[in-house]
Short mmCIF file of C-alpha atoms in Angstrom, two decimals:
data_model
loop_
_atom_site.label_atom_id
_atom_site.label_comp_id
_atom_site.label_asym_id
_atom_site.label_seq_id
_atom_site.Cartn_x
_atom_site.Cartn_y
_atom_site.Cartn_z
CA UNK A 636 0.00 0.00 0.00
CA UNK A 637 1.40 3.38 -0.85
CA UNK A 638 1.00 6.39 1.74
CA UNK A 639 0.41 9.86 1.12
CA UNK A 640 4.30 10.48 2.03
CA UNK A 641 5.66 8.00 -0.35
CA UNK A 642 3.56 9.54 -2.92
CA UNK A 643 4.73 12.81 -2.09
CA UNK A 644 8.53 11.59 -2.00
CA UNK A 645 8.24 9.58 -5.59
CA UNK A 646 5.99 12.86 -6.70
CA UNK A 647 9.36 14.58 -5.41
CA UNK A 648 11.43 12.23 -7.20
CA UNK A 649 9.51 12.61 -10.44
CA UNK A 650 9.67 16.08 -10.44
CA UNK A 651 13.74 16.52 -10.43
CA UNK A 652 14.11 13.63 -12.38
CA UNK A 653 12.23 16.12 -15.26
CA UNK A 654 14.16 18.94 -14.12
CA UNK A 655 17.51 17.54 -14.99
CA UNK A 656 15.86 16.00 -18.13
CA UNK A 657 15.62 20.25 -18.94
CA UNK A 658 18.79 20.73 -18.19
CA UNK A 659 20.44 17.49 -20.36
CA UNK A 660 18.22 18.80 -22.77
CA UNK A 661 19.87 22.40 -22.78
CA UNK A 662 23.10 21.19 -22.41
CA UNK A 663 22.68 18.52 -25.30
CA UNK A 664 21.34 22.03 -27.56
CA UNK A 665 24.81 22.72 -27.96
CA UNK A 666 26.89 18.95 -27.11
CA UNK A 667 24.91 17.06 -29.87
CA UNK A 668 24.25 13.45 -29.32
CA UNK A 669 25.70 13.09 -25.89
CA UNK A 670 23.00 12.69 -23.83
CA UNK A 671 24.83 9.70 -21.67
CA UNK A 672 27.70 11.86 -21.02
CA UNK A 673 25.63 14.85 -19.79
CA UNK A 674 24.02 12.44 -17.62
CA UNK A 675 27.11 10.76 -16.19
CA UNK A 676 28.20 14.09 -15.58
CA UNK A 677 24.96 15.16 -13.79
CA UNK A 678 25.47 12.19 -11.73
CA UNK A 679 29.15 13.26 -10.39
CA UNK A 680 28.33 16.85 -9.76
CA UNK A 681 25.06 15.06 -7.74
CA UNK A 682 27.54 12.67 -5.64
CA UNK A 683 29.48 15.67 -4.69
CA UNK A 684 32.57 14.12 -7.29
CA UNK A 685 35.16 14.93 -9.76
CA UNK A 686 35.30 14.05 -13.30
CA UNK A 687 38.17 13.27 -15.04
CA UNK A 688 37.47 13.14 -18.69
CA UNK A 689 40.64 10.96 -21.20
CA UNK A 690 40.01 11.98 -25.02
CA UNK A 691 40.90 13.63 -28.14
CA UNK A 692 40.59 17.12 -28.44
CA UNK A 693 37.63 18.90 -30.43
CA UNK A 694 35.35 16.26 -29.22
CA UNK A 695 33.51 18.94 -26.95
CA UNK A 696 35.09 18.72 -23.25
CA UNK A 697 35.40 22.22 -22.93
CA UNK A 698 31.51 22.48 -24.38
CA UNK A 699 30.45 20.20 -21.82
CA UNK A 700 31.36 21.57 -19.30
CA UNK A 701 30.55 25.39 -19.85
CA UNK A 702 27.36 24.51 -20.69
CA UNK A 703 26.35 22.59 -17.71
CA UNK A 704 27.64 25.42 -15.40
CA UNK A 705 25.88 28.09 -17.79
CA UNK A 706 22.63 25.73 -17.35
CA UNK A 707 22.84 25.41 -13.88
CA UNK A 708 23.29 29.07 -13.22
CA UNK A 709 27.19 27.76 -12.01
CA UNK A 710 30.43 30.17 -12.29
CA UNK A 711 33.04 28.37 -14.69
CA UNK A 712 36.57 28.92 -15.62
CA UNK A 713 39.61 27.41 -17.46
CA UNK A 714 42.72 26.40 -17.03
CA UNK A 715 45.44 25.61 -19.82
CA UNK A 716 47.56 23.54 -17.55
CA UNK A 717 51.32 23.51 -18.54
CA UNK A 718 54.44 22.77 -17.84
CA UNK A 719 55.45 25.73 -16.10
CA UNK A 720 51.91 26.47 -14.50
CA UNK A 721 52.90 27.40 -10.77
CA UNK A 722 50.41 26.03 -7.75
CA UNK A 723 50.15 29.86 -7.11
CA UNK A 724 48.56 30.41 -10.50
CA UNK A 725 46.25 28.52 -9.90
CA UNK A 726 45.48 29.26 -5.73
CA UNK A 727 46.01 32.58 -5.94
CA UNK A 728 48.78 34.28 -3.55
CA UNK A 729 49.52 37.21 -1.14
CA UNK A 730 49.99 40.40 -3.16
CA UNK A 731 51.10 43.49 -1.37
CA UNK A 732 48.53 46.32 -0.66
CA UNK A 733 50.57 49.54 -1.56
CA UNK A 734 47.56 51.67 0.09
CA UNK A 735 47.79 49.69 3.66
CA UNK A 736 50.90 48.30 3.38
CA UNK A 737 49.76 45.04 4.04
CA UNK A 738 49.90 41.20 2.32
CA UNK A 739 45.84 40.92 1.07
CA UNK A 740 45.15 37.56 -0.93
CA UNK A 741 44.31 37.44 -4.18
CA UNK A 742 42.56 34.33 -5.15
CA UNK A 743 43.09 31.88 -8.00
CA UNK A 744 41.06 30.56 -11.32
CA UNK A 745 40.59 27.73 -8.72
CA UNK A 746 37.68 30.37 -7.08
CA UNK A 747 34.62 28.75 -8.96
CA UNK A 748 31.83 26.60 -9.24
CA UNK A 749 33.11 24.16 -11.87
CA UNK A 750 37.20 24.01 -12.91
CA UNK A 751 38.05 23.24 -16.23
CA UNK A 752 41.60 21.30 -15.28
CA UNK A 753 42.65 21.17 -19.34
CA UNK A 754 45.69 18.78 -20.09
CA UNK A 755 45.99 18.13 -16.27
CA UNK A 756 48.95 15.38 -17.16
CA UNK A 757 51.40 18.51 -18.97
CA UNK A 758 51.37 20.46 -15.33
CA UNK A 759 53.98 19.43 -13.01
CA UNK A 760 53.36 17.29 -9.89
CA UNK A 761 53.46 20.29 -7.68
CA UNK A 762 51.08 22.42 -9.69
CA UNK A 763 48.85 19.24 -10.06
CA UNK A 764 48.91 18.43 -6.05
CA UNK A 765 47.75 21.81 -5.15
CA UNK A 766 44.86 21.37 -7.48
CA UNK A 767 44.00 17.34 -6.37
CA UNK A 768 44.14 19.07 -2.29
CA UNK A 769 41.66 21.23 -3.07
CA UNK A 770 39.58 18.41 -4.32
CA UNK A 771 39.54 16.75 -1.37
CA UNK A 772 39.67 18.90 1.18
CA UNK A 773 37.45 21.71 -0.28
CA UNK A 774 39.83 24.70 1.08
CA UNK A 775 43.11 25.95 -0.13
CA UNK A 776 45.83 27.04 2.50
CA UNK A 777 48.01 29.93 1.97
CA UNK A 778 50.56 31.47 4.30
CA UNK A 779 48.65 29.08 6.56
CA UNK A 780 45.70 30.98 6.23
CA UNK A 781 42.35 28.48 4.95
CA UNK A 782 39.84 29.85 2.37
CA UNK A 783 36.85 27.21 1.65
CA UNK A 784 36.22 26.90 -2.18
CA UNK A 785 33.16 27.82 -3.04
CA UNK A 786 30.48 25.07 -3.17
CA UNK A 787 29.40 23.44 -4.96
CA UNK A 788 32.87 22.82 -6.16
CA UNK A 789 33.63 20.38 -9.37
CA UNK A 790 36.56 19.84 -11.59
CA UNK A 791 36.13 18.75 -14.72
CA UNK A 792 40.00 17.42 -16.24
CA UNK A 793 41.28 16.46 -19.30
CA UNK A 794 44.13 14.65 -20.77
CA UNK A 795 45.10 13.00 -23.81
CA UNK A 796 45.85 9.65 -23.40
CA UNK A 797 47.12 9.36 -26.88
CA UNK A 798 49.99 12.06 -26.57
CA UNK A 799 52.41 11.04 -23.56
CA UNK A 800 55.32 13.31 -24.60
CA UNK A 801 56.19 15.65 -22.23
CA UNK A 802 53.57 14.94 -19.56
CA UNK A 803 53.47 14.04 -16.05
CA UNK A 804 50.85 10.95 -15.40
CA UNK A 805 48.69 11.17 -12.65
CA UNK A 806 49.90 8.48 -9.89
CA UNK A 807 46.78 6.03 -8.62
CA UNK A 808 46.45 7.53 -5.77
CA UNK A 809 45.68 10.95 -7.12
CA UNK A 810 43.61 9.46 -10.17
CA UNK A 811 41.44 8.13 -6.87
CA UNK A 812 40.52 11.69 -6.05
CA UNK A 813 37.96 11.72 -9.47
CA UNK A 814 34.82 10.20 -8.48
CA UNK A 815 34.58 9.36 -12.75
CA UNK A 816 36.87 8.48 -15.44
CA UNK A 817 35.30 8.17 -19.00
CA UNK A 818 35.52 9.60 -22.58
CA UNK A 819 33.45 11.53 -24.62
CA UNK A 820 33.99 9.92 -28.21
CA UNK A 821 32.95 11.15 -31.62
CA UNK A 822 29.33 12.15 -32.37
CA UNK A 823 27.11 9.83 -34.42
CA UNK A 824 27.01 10.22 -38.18
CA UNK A 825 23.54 12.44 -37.43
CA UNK A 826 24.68 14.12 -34.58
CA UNK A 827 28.32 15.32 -36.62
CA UNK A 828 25.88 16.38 -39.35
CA UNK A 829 23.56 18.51 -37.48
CA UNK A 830 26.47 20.01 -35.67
CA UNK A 831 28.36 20.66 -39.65
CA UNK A 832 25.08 22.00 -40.85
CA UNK A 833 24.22 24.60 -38.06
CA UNK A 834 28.29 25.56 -37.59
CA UNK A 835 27.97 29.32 -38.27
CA UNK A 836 24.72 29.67 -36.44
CA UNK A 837 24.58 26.95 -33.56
CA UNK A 838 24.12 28.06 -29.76
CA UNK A 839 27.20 29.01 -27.77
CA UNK A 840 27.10 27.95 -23.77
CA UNK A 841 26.88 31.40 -23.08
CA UNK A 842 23.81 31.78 -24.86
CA UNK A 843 22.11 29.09 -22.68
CA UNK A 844 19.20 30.06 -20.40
CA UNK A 845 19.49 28.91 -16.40
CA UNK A 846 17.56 25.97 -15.78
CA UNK A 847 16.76 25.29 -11.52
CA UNK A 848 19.52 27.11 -9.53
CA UNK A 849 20.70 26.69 -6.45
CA UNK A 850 17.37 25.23 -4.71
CA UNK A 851 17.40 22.31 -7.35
CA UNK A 852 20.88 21.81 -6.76
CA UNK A 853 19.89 21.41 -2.90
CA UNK A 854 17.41 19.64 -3.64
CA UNK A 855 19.47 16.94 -6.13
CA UNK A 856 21.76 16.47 -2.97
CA UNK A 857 19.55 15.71 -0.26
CA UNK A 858 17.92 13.23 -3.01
CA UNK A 859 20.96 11.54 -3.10
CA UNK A 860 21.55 11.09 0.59
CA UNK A 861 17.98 9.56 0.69
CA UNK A 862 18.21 7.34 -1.76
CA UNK A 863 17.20 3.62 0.17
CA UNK A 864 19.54 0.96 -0.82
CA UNK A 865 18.24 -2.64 -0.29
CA UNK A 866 20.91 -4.70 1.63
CA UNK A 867 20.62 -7.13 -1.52
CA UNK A 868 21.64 -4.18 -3.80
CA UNK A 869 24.83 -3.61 -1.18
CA UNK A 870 26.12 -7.42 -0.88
CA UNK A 871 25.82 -6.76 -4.95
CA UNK A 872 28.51 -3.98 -4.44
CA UNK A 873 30.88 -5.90 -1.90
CA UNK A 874 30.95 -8.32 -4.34
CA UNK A 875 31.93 -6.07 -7.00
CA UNK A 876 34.43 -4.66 -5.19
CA UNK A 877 35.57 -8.12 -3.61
CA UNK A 878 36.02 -9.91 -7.05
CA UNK A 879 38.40 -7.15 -7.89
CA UNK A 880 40.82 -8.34 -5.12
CA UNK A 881 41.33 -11.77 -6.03
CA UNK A 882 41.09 -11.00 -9.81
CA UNK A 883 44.56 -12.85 -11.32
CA UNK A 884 44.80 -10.49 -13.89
CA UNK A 885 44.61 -7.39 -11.47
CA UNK A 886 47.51 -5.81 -9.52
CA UNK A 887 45.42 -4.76 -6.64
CA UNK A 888 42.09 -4.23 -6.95
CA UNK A 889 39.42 -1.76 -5.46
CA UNK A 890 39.85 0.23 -1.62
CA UNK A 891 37.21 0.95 0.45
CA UNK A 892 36.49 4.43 -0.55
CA UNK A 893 36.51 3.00 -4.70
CA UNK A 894 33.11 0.96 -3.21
CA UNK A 895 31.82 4.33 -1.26
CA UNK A 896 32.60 6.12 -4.52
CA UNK A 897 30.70 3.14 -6.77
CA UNK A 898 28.01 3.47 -4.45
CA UNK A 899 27.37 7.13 -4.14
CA UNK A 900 27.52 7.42 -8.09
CA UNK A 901 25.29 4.78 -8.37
CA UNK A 902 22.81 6.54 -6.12
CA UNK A 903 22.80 9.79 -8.15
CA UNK A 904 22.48 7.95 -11.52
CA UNK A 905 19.52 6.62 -10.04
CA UNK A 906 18.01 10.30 -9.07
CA UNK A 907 18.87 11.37 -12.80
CA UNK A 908 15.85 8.28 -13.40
CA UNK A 909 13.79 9.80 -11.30
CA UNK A 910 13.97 7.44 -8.24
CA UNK A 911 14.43 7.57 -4.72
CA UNK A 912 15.94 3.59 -4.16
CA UNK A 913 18.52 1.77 -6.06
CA UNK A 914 19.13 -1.14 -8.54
CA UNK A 915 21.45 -3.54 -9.42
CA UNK A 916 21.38 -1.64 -12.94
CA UNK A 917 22.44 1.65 -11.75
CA UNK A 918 25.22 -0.02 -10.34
CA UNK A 919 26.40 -1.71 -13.49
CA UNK A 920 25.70 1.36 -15.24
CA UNK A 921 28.24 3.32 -13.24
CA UNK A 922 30.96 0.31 -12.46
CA UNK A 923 33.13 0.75 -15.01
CA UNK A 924 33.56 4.54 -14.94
CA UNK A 925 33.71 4.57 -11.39
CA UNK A 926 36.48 1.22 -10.69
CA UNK A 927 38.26 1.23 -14.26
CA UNK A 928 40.67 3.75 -12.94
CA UNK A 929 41.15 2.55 -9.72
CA UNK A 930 42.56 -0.71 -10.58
CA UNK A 931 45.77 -1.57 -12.26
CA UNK A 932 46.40 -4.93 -14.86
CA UNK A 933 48.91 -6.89 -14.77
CA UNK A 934 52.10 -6.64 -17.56
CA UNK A 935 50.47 -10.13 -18.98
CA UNK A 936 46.74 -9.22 -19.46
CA UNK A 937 47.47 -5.59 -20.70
CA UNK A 938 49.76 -7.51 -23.81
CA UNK A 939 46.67 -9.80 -24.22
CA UNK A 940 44.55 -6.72 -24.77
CA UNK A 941 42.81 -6.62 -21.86
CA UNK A 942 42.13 -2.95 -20.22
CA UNK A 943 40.94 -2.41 -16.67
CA UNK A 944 37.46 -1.42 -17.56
CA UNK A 945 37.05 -4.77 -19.73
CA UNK A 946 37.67 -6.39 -16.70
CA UNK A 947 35.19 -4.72 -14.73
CA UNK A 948 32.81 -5.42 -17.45
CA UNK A 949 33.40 -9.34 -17.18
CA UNK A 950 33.05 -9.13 -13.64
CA UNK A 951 29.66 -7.52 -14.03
CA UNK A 952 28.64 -10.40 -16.39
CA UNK A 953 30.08 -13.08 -13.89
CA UNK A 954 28.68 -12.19 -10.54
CA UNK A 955 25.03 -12.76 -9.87
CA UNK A 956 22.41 -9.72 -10.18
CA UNK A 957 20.27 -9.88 -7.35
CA UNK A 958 16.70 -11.13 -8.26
CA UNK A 959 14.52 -9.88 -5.69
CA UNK A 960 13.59 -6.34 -6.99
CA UNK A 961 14.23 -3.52 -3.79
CA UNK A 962 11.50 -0.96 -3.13
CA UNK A 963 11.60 2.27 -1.40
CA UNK A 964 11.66 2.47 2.33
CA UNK A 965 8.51 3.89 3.94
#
């Protein structure tokens, strides 16, 4: 039997699932045939995560992610990360005040609603540190003074996995710090077409029109703390994350926090669908963006052609789904 607060809740539910239909909608006006990206991305910036994206360039990162701030009603900004890119450029620094004589601080690009890390491997390890601390911590310390970032708070980084020269890889451990890893890929023979035919007249992300605001971005986060998991849909993710320890051709396989991370994504991919509890297929949808760069193959299965998101992918077809279908708590 279904109460009057469980209808209100999936009513609630229902009603922000729409919302950020309007906004992939808005954002895929000017990203053409991307409408799984947009929602993967949705589904970080609702889990409170990072996204790192690994692809060519022209494929629309830098579209992607202006739009979605200029949708959201979000302050953006970009960074050209380089070689000689200081952690100061980036933080800001203490800059004399010639009228009071004093040090006054001057923040950074890093001051903003959603960072646009670009090339994040061609910075050096310093400059990228300062950037993955902020991440984490949500603050940036200078002359031992803190000053919070503003929230909410989302970097969205590149790199080209196909052009190593002269770059500095991200270690595991700071590749850990992005909720998501995936790729945006090449449009669809339509899409491409549409997107060649409109190329002097198409939308720019500045032209985009605000769609909910800060009280649907509230709103998006308390939906994702209240999304009910069944205990049946978390023995599914322990056993995700288990099978990824024992795997043979697997290095080490997935911490703690890479299951609080698969689980948390997996609950705001299901509030992009418009529901408050959680399935064994938002879980699978998720898996592989989530673990694939968390884990690390062995020399033998990465000559064999395996990659670490293949292997999440046969784990998901290995391990049992569970069958009995979880419904909201109330």
């Amino acid at each position: 039997m279904t109460t009057a607060g469980d209808e209100r809740t999936i009513a609630a539910a229902e009603l922000l699932a729409n919302q950020l239909n309007d906004v992939a909608a808005n954002v895929g006006s000017v990203l053409y045939g991307k409408r799984d990206v947009v929602r993967l991305t949705l589904a970080c910036l609702a889990a409170g995560g990072h996204l790192l994206i690994e692809d060519l360039p022209g494929v629309g990162k830098t579209t992607l992610a202006k739009a979605l701030a200029q949708t959201l009603g979000l302050h953006c900004r970009r960074v050209q990360f380089t070689a000689d890119l200081l952690p100061s450029d980036l933080i800001g620094a203490m800059v004399l005040d010639r009228e009071r004589m004093t040090p006054v601080f001057h923040p950074g690009p890093i001051f903003t609603n959603i960072l646009l890390a670009d090339e994040l491997n061609r910075a050096s390890p310093k400059a990228q540190s300062a950037l993955l601390e902020a991440m984490e911590e949500g603050q940036v310390s200078v002359d031992g003074v803190t000053h919070p970032l503003p929230h909410p708070f989302m970097v969205i980084a590149t790199q080209n996995p196909y052009d190593s020269s002269g770059t500095y890889p991200l270690p595991f451990s700071q590749r850990d710090r992005f909720l998501l890893r995936t790729s945006i890929g090449y449009p669809g023979r339509q899409a491409e077409d549409r997107l060649l035919a409109r190329s002097s007249a198409r939308a720019r992300p500045e032209d985009l029109g605000v769609i909910g605001g800060a009280p649907m971005l509230a709103e998006l986060s308390r939906a994702v703390d209240n999304v009910f998991v069944a205990p049946e849909v978390r023995a599914y993710v322990l056993d995700l994350v288990e099978a990824t320890r024992s795997h043979p051709s697997l290095l080490f396989g997935a911490s703690p926090r890479a299951g609080l991370a698969l689980l948390r994504t997996a609950c705001g991919y299901a509030v992009t669908a418009g529901r408050d509890y959680l399935l064994p297929d938002d879980v699978k949808a998720v898996a592989g963006v989530v673990l694939g760069h968390r884990l690390a193959i062995t020399s033998t299965a990465e000559l064999g052609g395996s990659s670490s998101s293949s292997l999440v992918a046969e784990l998901l077809a290995a391990i049992p789904v569970p069958v009995r279908a979880p419904v909201a708590a109330g």
